[in-house]
Coordinates of C-alpha atoms in Angstrom, one line a residue:
M171 CA -21.3 -9.8 12.0
R172 CA -22.9 -6.6 10.9
T173 CA -25.5 -6.7 8.1
Y174 CA -25.7 -3.7 5.8
M175 CA -28.9 -2.7 3.9
Y176 CA -28.3 -0.8 0.7
D177 CA -30.6 1.3 -1.4
I178 CA -29.5 0.0 -4.8
E179 CA -31.9 2.2 -6.8
K180 CA -30.6 5.3 -5.1
F181 CA -27.1 4.2 -5.9
K182 CA -28.0 3.7 -9.5
E183 CA -29.6 7.1 -9.8
K184 CA -26.5 8.8 -8.3
L185 CA -24.1 6.8 -10.4
K186 CA -26.0 7.5 -13.6
S187 CA -25.7 11.2 -13.0
E188 CA -21.9 11.0 -12.4
V189 CA -20.6 8.7 -15.2
K190 CA -21.0 8.4 -18.9
Q191 CA -24.0 6.3 -20.2
S192 CA -21.6 3.6 -21.5
R193 CA -19.8 3.5 -18.1
Y194 CA -23.2 3.2 -16.3
E195 CA -24.3 0.3 -18.6
H196 CA -20.9 -1.4 -18.0
S197 CA -21.4 -0.9 -14.2
L198 CA -24.8 -2.6 -14.3
S199 CA -23.4 -5.5 -16.3
V200 CA -20.5 -5.9 -13.8
M201 CA -23.1 -5.8 -11.0
N202 CA -25.2 -8.5 -12.6
F203 CA -22.2 -10.7 -13.5
S204 CA -20.8 -10.3 -10.0
V205 CA -24.1 -11.4 -8.5
E206 CA -24.2 -14.4 -10.8
L207 CA -20.6 -15.4 -9.7
A208 CA -21.4 -14.8 -6.1
K209 CA -24.4 -17.1 -6.3
Y210 CA -22.3 -19.8 -7.9
Y211 CA -19.4 -19.5 -5.5
G212 CA -21.4 -18.9 -2.3
V213 CA -20.2 -15.3 -1.8
D214 CA -22.5 -12.7 -0.2
E215 CA -24.7 -11.6 -3.2
E216 CA -25.6 -8.2 -1.7
K217 CA -21.9 -7.3 -1.3
A218 CA -21.2 -8.4 -4.9
R219 CA -24.2 -6.3 -6.1
V220 CA -22.9 -3.2 -4.4
A221 CA -19.2 -3.6 -5.2
G222 CA -20.0 -4.5 -8.8
L223 CA -22.3 -1.5 -9.3
L224 CA -20.0 1.0 -7.6
H225 CA -16.6 -0.3 -8.8
D226 CA -16.3 2.6 -11.3
C227 CA -18.1 5.2 -9.1
A228 CA -15.1 7.5 -9.4
K229 CA -14.7 7.3 -13.1
Y230 CA -16.5 10.6 -13.6
K231 CA -17.6 12.1 -17.0
D232 CA -15.2 14.9 -16.4
T233 CA -11.7 13.5 -16.0
D234 CA -10.5 16.7 -14.3
K235 CA -12.9 15.8 -11.5
I236 CA -11.0 12.6 -10.8
L237 CA -7.8 14.6 -10.2
Q238 CA -9.6 17.2 -8.1
K239 CA -11.2 14.5 -5.9
A240 CA -7.9 12.7 -5.6
K241 CA -6.4 15.9 -4.2
E242 CA -9.3 16.2 -1.8
F243 CA -8.5 12.8 -0.4
D244 CA -4.8 13.4 -0.3
I245 CA -4.0 10.7 -2.9
I246 CA -0.5 11.4 -4.1
I247 CA -0.1 10.8 -7.8
D248 CA 3.6 10.0 -8.3
G249 CA 5.8 7.1 -9.3
D250 CA 3.9 4.2 -10.8
L251 CA 0.5 5.8 -10.4
N252 CA 1.7 8.8 -12.4
H253 CA 2.4 6.3 -15.3
T254 CA -0.9 4.5 -14.9
I255 CA -3.3 7.3 -14.2
K256 CA -6.2 5.3 -15.8
V257 CA -6.3 3.2 -12.6
L258 CA -6.6 6.2 -10.3
H259 CA -10.4 5.9 -10.3
A260 CA -10.1 2.5 -8.5
L261 CA -8.1 3.9 -5.6
L262 CA -10.4 7.0 -5.4
G263 CA -13.5 4.8 -5.7
Y264 CA -12.8 3.5 -2.2
Y265 CA -13.2 7.0 -0.7
I266 CA -16.1 8.0 -3.0
A267 CA -18.1 4.8 -2.1
R268 CA -17.4 5.3 1.6
D269 CA -18.0 9.1 1.8
E270 CA -20.6 9.7 -1.0
Y271 CA -22.5 6.4 -1.1
G272 CA -22.2 5.6 2.6
I273 CA -20.6 2.2 2.2
E274 CA -19.1 1.1 5.5
D275 CA -18.3 -2.5 4.7
E276 CA -14.5 -2.8 4.3
E277 CA -14.8 -5.9 2.1
V278 CA -17.0 -4.0 -0.4
L279 CA -14.7 -1.0 -0.3
L280 CA -11.6 -3.2 -0.9
A281 CA -13.3 -4.9 -3.9
I282 CA -13.9 -1.4 -5.4
K283 CA -10.3 -0.2 -4.6
N284 CA -8.6 -3.3 -6.0
H285 CA -10.7 -4.0 -9.1
A286 CA -8.2 -2.5 -11.5
L287 CA -4.8 -3.8 -10.3
G288 CA -5.8 -6.4 -7.8
R289 CA -3.6 -7.2 -4.8
E290 CA -1.9 -10.2 -3.2
N291 CA -4.3 -12.5 -1.3
M292 CA -7.5 -11.1 -2.6
S293 CA -10.8 -12.1 -1.0
D294 CA -13.3 -14.0 -3.1
L295 CA -15.4 -10.8 -3.4
E296 CA -12.3 -8.9 -4.7
K297 CA -11.7 -11.7 -7.3
I298 CA -15.3 -11.6 -8.4
V299 CA -15.3 -7.8 -9.1
F300 CA -11.8 -7.9 -10.6
Y301 CA -12.7 -10.7 -13.0
A302 CA -16.2 -9.3 -13.7
D303 CA -14.8 -6.0 -14.8
F304 CA -12.7 -7.7 -17.5
A305 CA -15.3 -10.4 -18.6
E306 CA -18.8 -8.9 -18.1
P307 CA -21.1 -9.7 -21.1
L308 CA -20.9 -6.2 -22.7
R309 CA -17.2 -6.4 -23.1
T310 CA -16.6 -7.1 -26.8
Y311 CA -12.8 -7.0 -27.2
S312 CA -11.3 -10.2 -28.7
M313 CA -10.3 -11.9 -25.4
A314 CA -13.6 -11.2 -23.5
E315 CA -15.4 -14.2 -24.8
K316 CA -12.4 -16.4 -24.0
L317 CA -12.2 -14.9 -20.5
R318 CA -15.9 -15.7 -19.8
E319 CA -15.1 -19.4 -20.4
F320 CA -13.3 -19.4 -17.0
K321 CA -16.2 -18.2 -14.9
Y322 CA -16.9 -21.6 -13.5
E323 CA -13.3 -22.8 -13.2
G324 CA -12.7 -21.2 -9.8
L325 CA -12.4 -17.6 -8.8
T326 CA -8.6 -17.8 -8.5
K327 CA -8.3 -19.2 -12.0
A328 CA -10.7 -16.6 -13.5
A329 CA -8.9 -13.7 -11.8
Y330 CA -5.5 -15.2 -12.9
E331 CA -6.6 -15.4 -16.5
A332 CA -7.9 -11.8 -16.4
V333 CA -4.7 -10.4 -15.0
N334 CA -2.7 -12.4 -17.6
Y335 CA -4.8 -11.0 -20.4
N336 CA -4.3 -7.5 -19.1
L337 CA -0.6 -7.9 -18.8
C338 CA -0.3 -9.3 -22.3
Y339 CA -2.4 -6.4 -23.6
L340 CA -0.2 -3.8 -21.9
L341 CA 3.0 -5.4 -23.1
E342 CA 1.7 -5.7 -26.7
E343 CA 0.6 -2.0 -26.7
G344 CA 4.0 -0.9 -25.2
L345 CA 2.2 0.5 -22.2
Y346 CA 3.6 0.9 -18.7
V347 CA 2.9 -2.0 -16.4
H348 CA 2.1 -1.1 -12.8
P349 CA 4.1 -3.4 -10.5
Q350 CA 1.0 -4.2 -8.5
S351 CA -0.4 -6.1 -11.5
L352 CA 2.6 -8.4 -11.5
K353 CA 2.3 -8.9 -7.7
T354 CA -1.4 -9.8 -8.2
R355 CA -0.5 -12.2 -11.0
N356 CA 2.2 -14.0 -9.0
S357 CA 0.0 -14.2 -5.9
L358 CA -2.8 -15.8 -7.9
L359 CA -0.3 -18.2 -9.6
L360 CA 1.0 -19.4 -6.2
E361 CA -2.5 -19.8 -5.0
L362 CA -3.4 -21.9 -8.0
K363 CA -0.3 -24.0 -7.3
G364 CA -1.3 -24.4 -3.6
E365 CA 1.8 -22.6 -2.4

């Protein structure tokens, strides 16, 4: 198995220049929370550190840059993605982390790519970053504190509660629900039931 060595300080410097200060602080908090969870659940801490830090690496200060970069990587914005453009940064993040930060580890790249919508049969690292993005300590929305209560109840449970919260929020606000969120939720539900 290949071991990757990462220059976290260099990543931080580049990320800080690309995203808003509040997004950078959120990224640091997701990174720290991801490492905390990785330690507890026996997941590779270095992978959690990198995936947590870079999960929003494509959420540029200039939103037009997100669309420009998506074109560069031939990401087609149609159908469901067109109605949920806010999650485009996650898909794009896979390519930015790979090509601009030099991340070669597919597990880390998938954790970045799937942190917004999740996917069926997520790895533990994917669950960590997915959950940490919703529940990191700087999140102050009403459900954030409640979500943090699930951090030691299993990664599947934590991710399941996070996706449920997100779905409820989207429904309450009358927003479009990307079908992948439902698939993620159902996959986590079946995993919890042992099916």
